[in-house]
Structure formats: C-alpha cells, structure tokens
mmCIF file of C-alpha atoms and ligand atoms in Angstrom:
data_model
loop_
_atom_site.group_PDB
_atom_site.id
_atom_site.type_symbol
_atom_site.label_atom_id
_atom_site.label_comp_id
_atom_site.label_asym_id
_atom_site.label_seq_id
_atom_site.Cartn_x
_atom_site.Cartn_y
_atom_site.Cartn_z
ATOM 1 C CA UNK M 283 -31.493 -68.473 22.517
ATOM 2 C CA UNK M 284 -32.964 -69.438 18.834
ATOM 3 C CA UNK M 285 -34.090 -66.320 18.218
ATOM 4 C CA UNK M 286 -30.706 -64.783 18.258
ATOM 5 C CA UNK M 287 -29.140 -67.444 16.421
ATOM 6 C CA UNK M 288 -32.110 -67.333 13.686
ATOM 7 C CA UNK M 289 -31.570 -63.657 13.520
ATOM 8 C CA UNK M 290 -27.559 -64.125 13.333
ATOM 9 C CA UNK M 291 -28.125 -66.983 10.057
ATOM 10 C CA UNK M 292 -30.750 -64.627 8.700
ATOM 11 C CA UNK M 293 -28.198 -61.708 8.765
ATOM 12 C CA UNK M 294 -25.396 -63.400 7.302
ATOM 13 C CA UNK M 295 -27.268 -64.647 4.168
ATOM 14 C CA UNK M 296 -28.342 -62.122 1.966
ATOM 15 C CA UNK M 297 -30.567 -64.426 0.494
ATOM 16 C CA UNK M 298 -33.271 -66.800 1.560
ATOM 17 C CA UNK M 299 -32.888 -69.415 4.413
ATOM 18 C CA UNK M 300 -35.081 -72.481 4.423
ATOM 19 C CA UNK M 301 -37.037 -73.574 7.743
ATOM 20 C CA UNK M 302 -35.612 -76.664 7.577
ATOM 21 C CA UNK M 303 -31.346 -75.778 6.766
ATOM 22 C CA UNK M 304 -31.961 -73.409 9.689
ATOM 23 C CA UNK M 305 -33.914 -76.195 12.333
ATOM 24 C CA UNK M 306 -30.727 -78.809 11.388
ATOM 25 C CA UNK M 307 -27.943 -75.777 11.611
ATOM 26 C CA UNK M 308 -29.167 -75.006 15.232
ATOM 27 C CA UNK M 309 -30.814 -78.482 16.095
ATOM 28 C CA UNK M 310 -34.051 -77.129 16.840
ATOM 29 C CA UNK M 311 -37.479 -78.106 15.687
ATOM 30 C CA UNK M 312 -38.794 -76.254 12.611
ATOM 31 C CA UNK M 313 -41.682 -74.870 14.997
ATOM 32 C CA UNK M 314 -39.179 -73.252 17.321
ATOM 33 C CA UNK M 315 -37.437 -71.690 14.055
ATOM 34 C CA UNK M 316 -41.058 -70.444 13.246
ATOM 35 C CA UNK M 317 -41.508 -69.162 16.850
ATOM 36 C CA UNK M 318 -38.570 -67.567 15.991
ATOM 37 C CA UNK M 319 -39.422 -66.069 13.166
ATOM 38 C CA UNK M 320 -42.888 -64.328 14.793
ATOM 39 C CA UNK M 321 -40.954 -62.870 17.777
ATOM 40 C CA UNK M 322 -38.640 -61.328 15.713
ATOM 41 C CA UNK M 323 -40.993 -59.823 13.438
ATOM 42 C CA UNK M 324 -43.176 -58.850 16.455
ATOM 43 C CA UNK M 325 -39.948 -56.712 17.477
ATOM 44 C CA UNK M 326 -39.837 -54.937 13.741
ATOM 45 C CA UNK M 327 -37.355 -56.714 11.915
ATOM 46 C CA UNK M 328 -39.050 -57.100 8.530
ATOM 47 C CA UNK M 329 -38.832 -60.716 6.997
ATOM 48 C CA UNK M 330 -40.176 -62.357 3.948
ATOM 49 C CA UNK M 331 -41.402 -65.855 4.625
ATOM 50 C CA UNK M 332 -41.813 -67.546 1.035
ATOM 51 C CA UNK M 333 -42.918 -71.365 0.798
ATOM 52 C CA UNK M 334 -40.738 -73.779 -0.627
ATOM 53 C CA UNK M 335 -37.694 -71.015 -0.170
ATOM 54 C CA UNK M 336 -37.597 -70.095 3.383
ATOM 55 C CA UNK M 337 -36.830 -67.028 5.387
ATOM 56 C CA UNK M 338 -35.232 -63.538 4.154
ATOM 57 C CA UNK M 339 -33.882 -60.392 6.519
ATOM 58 C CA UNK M 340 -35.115 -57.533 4.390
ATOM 59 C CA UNK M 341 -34.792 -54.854 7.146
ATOM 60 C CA UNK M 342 -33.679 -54.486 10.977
ATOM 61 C CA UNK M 343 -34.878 -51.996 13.411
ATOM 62 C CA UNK M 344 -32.278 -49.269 14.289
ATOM 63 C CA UNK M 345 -32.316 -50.585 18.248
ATOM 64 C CA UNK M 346 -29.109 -51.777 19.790
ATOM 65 C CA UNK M 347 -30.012 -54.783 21.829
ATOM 66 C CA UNK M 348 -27.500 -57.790 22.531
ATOM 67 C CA UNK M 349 -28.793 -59.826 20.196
ATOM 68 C CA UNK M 350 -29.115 -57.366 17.614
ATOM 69 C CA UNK M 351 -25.056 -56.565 18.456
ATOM 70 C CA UNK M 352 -24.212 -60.107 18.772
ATOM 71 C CA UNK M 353 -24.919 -60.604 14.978
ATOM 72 C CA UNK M 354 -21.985 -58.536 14.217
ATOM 73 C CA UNK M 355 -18.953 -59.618 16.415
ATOM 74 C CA UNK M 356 -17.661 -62.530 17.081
ATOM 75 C CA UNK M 357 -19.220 -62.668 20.977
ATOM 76 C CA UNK M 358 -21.965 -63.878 22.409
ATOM 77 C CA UNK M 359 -21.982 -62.732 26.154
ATOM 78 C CA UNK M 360 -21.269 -59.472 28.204
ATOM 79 C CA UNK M 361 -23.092 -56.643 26.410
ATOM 80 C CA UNK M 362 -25.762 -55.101 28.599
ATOM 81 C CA UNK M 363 -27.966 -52.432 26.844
ATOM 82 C CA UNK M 364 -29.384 -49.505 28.942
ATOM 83 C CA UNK M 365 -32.121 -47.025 28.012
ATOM 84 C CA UNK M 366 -31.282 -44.783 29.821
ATOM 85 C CA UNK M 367 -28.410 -44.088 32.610
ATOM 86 C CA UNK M 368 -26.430 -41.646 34.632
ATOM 87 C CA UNK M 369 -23.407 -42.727 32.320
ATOM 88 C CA UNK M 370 -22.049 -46.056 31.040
ATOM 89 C CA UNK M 371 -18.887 -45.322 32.575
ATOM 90 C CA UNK M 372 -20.464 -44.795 36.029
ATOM 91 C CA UNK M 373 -22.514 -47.876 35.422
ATOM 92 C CA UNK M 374 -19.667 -50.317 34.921
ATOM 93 C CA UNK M 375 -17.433 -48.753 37.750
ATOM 94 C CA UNK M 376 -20.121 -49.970 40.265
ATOM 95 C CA UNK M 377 -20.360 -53.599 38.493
ATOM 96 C CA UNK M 378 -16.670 -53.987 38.983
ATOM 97 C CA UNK M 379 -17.126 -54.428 42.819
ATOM 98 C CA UNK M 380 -19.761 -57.051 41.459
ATOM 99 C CA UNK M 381 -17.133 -58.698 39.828
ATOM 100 C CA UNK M 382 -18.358 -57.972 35.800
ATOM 101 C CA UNK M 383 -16.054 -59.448 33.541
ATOM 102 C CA UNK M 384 -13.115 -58.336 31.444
ATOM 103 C CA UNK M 385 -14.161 -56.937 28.458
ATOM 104 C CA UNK M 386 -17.881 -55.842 29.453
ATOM 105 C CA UNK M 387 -19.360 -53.867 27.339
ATOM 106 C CA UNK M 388 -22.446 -51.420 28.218
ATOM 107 C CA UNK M 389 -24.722 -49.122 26.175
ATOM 108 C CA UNK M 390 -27.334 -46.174 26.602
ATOM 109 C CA UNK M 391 -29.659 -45.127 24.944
ATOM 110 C CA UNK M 392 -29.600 -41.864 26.515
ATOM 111 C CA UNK M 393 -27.026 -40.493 29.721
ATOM 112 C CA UNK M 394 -28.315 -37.913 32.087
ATOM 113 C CA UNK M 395 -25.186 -37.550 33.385
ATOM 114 C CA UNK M 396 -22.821 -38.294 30.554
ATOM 115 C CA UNK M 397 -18.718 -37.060 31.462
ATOM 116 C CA UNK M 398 -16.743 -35.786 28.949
ATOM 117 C CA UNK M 399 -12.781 -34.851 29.662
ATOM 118 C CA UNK M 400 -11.647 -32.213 31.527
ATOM 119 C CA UNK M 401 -14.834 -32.679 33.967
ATOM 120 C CA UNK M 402 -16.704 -31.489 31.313
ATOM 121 C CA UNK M 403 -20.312 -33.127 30.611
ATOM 122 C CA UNK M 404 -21.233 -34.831 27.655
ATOM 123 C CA UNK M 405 -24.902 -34.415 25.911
ATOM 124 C CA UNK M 406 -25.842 -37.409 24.971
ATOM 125 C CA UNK M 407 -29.333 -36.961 22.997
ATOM 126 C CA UNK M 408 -32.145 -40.004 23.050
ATOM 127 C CA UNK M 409 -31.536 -43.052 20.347
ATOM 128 C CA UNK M 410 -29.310 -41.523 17.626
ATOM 129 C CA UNK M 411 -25.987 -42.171 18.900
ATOM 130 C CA UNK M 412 -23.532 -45.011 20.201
ATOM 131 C CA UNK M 413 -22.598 -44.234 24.530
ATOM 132 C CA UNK M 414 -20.517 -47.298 24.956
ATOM 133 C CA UNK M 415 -18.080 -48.442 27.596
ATOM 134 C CA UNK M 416 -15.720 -51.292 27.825
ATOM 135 C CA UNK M 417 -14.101 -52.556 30.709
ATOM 136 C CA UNK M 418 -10.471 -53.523 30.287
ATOM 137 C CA UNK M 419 -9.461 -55.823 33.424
ATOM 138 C CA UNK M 420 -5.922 -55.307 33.382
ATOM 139 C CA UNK M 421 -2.542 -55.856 36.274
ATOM 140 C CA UNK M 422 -0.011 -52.997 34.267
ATOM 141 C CA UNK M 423 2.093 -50.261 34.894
ATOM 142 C CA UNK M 424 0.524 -46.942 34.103
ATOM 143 C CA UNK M 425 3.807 -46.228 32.812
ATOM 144 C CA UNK M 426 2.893 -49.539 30.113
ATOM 145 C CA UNK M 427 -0.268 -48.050 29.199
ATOM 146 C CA UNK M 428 0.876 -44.869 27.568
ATOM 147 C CA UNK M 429 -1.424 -44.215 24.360
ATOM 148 C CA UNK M 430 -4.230 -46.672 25.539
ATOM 149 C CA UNK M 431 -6.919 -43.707 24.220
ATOM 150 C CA UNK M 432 -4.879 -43.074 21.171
ATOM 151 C CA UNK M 433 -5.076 -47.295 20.411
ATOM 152 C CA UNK M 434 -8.859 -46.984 21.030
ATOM 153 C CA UNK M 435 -9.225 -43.865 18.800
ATOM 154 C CA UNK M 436 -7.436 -46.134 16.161
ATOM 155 C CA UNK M 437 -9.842 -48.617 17.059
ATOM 156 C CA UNK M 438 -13.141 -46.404 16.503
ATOM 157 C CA UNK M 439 -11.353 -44.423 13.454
ATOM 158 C CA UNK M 440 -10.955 -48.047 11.681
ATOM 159 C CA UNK M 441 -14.844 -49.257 12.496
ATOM 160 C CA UNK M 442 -16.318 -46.036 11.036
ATOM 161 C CA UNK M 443 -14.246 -46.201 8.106
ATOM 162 C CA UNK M 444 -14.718 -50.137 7.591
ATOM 163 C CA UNK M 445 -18.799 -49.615 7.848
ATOM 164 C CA UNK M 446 -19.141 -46.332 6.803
ATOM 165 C CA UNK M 447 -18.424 -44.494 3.546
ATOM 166 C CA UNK M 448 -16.841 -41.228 5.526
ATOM 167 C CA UNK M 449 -12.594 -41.612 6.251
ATOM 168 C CA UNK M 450 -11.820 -40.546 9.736
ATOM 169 C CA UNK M 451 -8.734 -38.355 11.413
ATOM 170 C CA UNK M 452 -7.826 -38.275 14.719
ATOM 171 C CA UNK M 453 -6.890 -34.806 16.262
ATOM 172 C CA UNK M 454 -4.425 -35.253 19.150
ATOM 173 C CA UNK M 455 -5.156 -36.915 21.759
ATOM 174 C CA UNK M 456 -8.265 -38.612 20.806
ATOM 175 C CA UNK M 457 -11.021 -36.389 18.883
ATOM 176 C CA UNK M 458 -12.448 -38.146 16.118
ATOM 177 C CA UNK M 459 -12.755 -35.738 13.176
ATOM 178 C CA UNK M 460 -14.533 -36.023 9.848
ATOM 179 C CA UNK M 461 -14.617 -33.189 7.339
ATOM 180 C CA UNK M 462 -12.460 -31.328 10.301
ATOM 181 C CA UNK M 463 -15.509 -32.172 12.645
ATOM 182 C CA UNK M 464 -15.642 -33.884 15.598
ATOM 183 C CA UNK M 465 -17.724 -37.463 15.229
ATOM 184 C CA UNK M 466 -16.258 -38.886 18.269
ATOM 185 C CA UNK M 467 -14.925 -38.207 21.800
ATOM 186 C CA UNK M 468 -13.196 -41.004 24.252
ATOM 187 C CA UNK M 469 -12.602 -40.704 27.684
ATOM 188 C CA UNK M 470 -10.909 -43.691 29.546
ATOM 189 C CA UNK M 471 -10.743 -43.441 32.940
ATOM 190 C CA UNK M 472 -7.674 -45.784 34.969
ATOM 191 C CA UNK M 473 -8.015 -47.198 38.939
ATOM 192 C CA UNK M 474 -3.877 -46.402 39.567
ATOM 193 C CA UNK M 475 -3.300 -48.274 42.955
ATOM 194 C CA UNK M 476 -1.349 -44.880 44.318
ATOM 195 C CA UNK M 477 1.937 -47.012 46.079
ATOM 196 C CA UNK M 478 3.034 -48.820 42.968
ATOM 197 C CA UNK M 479 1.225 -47.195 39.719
ATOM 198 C CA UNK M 480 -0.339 -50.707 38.828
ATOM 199 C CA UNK M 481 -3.474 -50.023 36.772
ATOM 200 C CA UNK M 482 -6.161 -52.669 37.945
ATOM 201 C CA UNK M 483 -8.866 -51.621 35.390
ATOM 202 C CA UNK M 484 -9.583 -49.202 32.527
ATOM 203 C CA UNK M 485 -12.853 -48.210 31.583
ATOM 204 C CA UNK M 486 -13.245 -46.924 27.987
ATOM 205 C CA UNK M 487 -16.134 -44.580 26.857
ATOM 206 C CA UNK M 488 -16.852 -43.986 23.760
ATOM 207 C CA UNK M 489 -19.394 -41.331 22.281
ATOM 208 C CA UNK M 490 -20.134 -41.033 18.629
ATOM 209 C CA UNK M 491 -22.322 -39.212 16.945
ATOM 210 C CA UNK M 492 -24.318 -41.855 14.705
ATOM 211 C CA UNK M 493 -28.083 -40.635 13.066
ATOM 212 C CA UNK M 494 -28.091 -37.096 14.414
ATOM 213 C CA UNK M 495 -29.893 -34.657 11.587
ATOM 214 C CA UNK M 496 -27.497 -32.238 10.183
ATOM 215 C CA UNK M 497 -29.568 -29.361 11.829
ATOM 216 C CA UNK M 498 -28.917 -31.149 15.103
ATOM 217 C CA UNK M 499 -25.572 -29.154 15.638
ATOM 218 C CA UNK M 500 -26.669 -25.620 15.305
ATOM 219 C CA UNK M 501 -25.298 -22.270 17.091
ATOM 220 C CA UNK M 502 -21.475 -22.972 18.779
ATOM 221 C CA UNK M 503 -21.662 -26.468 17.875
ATOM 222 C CA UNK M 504 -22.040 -25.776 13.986
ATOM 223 C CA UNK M 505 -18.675 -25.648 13.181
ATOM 224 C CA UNK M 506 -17.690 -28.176 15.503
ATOM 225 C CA UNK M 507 -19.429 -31.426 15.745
ATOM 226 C CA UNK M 508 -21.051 -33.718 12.922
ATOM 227 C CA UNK M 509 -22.829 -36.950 12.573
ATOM 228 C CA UNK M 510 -21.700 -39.813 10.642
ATOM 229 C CA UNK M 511 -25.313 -39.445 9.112
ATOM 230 C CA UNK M 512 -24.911 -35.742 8.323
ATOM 231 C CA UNK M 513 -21.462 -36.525 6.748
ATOM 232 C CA UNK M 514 -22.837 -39.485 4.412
ATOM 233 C CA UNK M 515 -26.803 -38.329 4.185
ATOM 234 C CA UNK M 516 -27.653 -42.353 4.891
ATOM 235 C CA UNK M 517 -28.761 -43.713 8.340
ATOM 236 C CA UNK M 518 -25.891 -46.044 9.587
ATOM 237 C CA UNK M 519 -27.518 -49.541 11.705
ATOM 238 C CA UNK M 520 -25.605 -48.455 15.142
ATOM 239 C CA UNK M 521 -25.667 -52.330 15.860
ATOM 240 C CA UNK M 522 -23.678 -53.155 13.081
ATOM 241 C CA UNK M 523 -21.264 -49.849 13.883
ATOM 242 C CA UNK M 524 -21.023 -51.165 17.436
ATOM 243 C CA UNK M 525 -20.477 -54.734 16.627
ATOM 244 C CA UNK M 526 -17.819 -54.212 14.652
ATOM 245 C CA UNK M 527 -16.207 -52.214 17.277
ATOM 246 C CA UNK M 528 -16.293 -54.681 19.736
ATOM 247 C CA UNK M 529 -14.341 -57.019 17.742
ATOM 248 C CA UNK M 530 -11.470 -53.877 17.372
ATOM 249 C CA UNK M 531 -11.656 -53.349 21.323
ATOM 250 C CA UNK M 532 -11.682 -57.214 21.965
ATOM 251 C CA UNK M 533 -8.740 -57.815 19.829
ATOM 252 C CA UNK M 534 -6.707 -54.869 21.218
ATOM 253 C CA UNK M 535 -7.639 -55.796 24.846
ATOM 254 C CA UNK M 536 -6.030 -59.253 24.170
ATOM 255 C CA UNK M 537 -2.947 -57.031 22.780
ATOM 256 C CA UNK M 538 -2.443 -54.007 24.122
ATOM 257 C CA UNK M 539 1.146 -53.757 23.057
ATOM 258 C CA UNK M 540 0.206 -54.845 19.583
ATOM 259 C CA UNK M 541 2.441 -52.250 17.857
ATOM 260 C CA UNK M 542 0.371 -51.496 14.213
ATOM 261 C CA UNK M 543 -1.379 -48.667 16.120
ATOM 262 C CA UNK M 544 1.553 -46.458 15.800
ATOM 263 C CA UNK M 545 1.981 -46.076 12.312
ATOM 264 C CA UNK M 546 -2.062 -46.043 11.595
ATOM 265 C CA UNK M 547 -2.322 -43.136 14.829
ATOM 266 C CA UNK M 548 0.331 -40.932 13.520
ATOM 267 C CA UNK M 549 -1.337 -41.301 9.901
ATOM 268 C CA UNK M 550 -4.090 -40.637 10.920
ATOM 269 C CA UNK M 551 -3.351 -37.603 13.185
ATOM 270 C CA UNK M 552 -4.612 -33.839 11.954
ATOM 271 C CA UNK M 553 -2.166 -31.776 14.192
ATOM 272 C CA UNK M 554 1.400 -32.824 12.229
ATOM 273 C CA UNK M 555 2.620 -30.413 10.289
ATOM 274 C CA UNK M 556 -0.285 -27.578 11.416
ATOM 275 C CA UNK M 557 0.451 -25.052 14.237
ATOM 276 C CA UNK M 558 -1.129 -26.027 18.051
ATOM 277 C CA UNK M 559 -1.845 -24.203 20.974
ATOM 278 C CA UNK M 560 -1.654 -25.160 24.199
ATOM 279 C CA UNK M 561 -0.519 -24.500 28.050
ATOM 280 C CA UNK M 562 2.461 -24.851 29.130
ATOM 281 C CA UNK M 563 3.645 -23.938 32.560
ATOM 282 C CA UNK M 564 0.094 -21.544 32.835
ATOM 283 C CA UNK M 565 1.293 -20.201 29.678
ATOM 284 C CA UNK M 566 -1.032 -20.414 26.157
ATOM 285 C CA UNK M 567 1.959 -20.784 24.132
ATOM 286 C CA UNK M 568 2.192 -21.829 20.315
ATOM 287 C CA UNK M 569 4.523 -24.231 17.998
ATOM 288 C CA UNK M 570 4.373 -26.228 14.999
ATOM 289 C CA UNK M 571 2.958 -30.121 15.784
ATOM 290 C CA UNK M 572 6.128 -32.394 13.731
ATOM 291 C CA UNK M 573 5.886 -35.955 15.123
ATOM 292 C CA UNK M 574 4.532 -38.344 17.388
ATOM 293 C CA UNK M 575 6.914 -40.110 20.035
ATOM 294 C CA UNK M 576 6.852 -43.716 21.035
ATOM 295 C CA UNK M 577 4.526 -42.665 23.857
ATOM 296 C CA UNK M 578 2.173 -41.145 21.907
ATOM 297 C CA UNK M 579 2.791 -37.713 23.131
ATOM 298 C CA UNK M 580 3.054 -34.682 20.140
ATOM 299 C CA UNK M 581 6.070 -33.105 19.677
ATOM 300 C CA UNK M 582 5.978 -29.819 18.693
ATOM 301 C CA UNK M 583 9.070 -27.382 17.294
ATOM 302 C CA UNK M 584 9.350 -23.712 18.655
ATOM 303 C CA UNK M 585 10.306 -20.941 16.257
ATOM 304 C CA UNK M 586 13.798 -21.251 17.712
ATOM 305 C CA UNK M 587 13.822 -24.640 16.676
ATOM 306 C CA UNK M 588 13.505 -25.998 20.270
ATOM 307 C CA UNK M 589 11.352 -29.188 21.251
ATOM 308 C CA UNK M 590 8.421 -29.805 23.532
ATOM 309 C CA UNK M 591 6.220 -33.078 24.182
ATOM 310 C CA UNK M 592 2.918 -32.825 25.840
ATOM 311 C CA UNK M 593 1.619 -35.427 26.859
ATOM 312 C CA UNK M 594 -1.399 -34.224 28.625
ATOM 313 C CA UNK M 595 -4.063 -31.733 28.313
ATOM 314 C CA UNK M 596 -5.702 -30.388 25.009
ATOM 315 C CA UNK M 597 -4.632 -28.730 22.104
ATOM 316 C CA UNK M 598 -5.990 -26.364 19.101
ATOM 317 C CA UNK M 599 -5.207 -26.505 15.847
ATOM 318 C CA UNK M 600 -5.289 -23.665 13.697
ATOM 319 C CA UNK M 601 -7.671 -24.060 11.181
ATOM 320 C CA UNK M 602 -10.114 -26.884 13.592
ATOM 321 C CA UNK M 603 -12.936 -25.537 15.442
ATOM 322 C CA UNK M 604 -12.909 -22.235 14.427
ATOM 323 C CA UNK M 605 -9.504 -21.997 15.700
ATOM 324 C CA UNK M 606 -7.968 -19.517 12.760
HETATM 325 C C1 BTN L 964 -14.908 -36.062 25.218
HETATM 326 O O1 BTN L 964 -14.847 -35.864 24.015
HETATM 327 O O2 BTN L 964 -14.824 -35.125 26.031
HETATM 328 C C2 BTN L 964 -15.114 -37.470 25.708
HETATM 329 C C3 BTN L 964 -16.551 -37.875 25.615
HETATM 330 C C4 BTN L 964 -16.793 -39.312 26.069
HETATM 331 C C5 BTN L 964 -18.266 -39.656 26.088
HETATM 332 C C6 BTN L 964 -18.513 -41.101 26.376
HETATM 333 S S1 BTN L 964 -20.184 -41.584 26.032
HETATM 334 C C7 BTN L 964 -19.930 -43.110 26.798
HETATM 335 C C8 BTN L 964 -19.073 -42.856 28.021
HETATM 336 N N1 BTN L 964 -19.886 -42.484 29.165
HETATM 337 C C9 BTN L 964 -19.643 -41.248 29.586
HETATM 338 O O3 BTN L 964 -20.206 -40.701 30.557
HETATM 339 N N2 BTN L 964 -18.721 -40.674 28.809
HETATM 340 C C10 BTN L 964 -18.238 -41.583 27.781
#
C-alpha cells in the first residue's frame, strides 16, 4: 500500500523528501504519493509539504496500527491491531485452528478479559499501554524450552532500554522492574501434546505499562507498578516501542537456543544476591537467591548452606514490593 511505504520513507528521513525521489523509490505516480500524503494527514500525522523541497514527518499520532508498526521492524505482514478484546492471548489461540501464521503478532487497545499468571487477571486500561501477543509455531520438547519467558523478558528488557531512556531489571521469573517497579508482566502459555511433551505452539503475552500518568498507580499499586512515562516524564510512541520488539521476538523465534540470553538474564536479574521467599512443599520458606542454572531456574542457599532450585511459582524479594 503507498501510504505505508510513504509513511515508512517519511519516517526514516529526518529531513525533507521530495514528491518526485519518493514516486521513483516506490514506482508510483507523484499523484498517488500526494494521495498519500492527504490520507495520512487526514489520520493526524502532521507533515510539512514545502515546494521545491518535498515532504517532512514532523509528528505521528500515538495509535498503534500495522502500518504505523511496520515503520519500525523489519516486517511487513501478520500484525493485526484490536481495539478492544477479551485478551490477545485468547484471540490468537482461536486463529491457530484458522491456521494464523508463525510469528503473528496481535494488539489491543484495551482487554476486558486480560490473564495475568497464576489465573490472576490483568487490567489493562484504554490506549496507554502495549497488550501484545506473539505466536511462536514451534515442534519441541517442553523439556527444550526451559527459560522461553526469561528469553522474552530479555527481549522486552533490551527494547525498553534501546528506545527508552529508563534501564530495565528483570525480577525472577519474568517481572520487568524499573526503579524496583514493575513496567512489565509476560505470560506465555504452551499446547504440551500430553503423550510425548512436544510443544506445538507458544503464545507470548506481553503487558507493559507505556503512557500511564504517574497518579495512575495509586493505593496498593503505588509501590508496585510504574509506567515507562512516569519513570522518564516523556510520552514514549508505543509503535516505535512495539516495532522494535517485534524485531527482538522475530529474531529469537528463528533462534530459540541462541545462547546470549543467559549472560544478559542473569545480569539483569534483581533476586541474586538479595533474600527470596517462596513455597516449598506448602511451606513459605526463605534463602538467599546466588545464581541462575542453565535452565533458568534460581538457586537459592539455605542458612545451612544447603541448595534449592525452583523452577516454578513466584518469589519475593526483600526489599521489592513492599516486601521488607
Ligand atoms: C503477569 O504479570 O501476571 C503477566 C501479565 C501478562 C499480560 C499480557 S497483556 C497481553 C497478553 N494478553 C493477556 O490476556 N495477557 C497477556
């Protein structure tokens, strides 16, 4: 479609674009270009037309739209945006029996029925925030897919930091902290075929908090959650953020055993070295988080020295989420 591609050559210069370089680039007419042009201005993206220069981008609406996401990754096809849905995860589940592609990705703008882990629900307030899933097509052995989440949290921690000013840590398993906040939660959820453990498909959600107000999170959630926007004071463009996270979850979905994540997890995680809470055997027990194994699980040391590795379930850290 011209209008996308005007839109993509408009955002990639920062300067101005002549009718004509643009009508050759895309072999067009310069009348379509200009058709171009009025559509997307008609949509709010605000762009200086100057005669004998050419076209300029001076602003983009905050609205995530394909071809508002397609100007920043490296695709051009399987990114559906919702306004509003039960939950993006839902939503791609029933396309798989449609047979939707590997690698689909699908946006809200809202969920009324959001999931977060444990069964809990997710809130997922109107037009400030990225709800995006992304369906992995994939023929593995669950045992093969240990630290898929902890790969994606990678993922997301590396795309806020590369568009953002704000530096991201990752509390065990996959909370997304800034500032010892959460920014981001992930849920993936697997179809195991039950009589050999083959995983057929994983579908990733992701939830960050993008343009939410600081005086969004107010009572229980105060000390808990933040907004990239609250932790920087500037309004991010969420198609930009989400663009550039495609291109993280594309390139680990064509390697899922690409081993870099390790390292950049385990750096990234909050819990070594702190004390962490969690159940064990019914049991809230405590230890000291020291290392990361190979399967991403947390090892933790007992005051008699002895080792544990969960590998499942939640944790608290003293000194995160009110947790003193
Ligand atoms: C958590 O922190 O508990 C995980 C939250 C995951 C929320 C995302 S938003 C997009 C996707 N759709 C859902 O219903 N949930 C995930």
């Amino acid at each position: 479609m011209t209008k996308d591609q005007v839109l993509k050559i408009l955002a990639e210069n920062n300067d101005f674009c002549s009718g004509e370089e643009m009508s050759k680039r895309l072999g067009v007419s310069r009348a379509s270009v200009n058709l171009a042009v009025k559509s997307l201005k008609k949509e709010g993206y605000e762009i200086l037309s100057v005669t004998n220069k050419g076209y300029k981008l001076v602003s983009a609406p905050d609205v995530l739209t394909p071809s508002q996401i397609y100007v920043y990754c490296n695709r051009d096809r399987d990114i559906v945006c919702l306004d509003s849905v039960d939950s993006t995860n839902d939503f791609i589940k029933r396309g798989i029996s449609n047979g939707i592609s590997d690698g689909s990705v699908v946006l809200a703008e809202t969920q009324t029925r959001g999931k977060g882990r444990s069964g809990k629900s997710f809130e997922s307030p109107y037009g400030v925030s990225v709800y995006l899933s992304y369906l992995m097509k994939l023929d593995k052995h669950i045992r093969d897919l240990d630290g898929l989440t902890a790969k994606v949290a990678v993922c997301v921690a590396e795309t806020i930091e590369q568009v953002t000013p704000i530096n991201v840590n990752i509390k065990w398993v996959n909370d997304l902290l800034t500032n010892n906040k959460k920014i981001c939660g992930i849920l993936t959820e697997m179809n195991v075929e039950g009589d050999t453990g083959i995983v057929n498909y994983a579908i990733i959600g992701i939830g960050i908090n993008v343009n939410n107000e600081k005086n969004f999170f107010d009572g229980e959630l105060k000390d808990i959650a933040t907004s990239i926007k609250a932790e920087c004071g500037k309004e991010i463009m969420r198609a930009q953020l989400v663009g550039a996270l495609i291109d993280k979850l594309d390139s680990l979905n064509n390697d899922l055993d690409d081993n870099r994540f390790f390292n950049e997890y385990k750096r990234r995680c909050i819990n070594i070295g702190r004390e962490v809470s969690f159940t064990l055997n019914g049991e809230k027990v405590s230890a000291k988080a020291i290392d990361i194994d190979p399967s991403f699980g947390l090892i933790v040391e007992f005051n008699d020295k002895t080792r544990y590795t969960i590998s499942y379930g939640e944790t608290s850290v003293r000194g995160i989420y009110g947790y003193v």
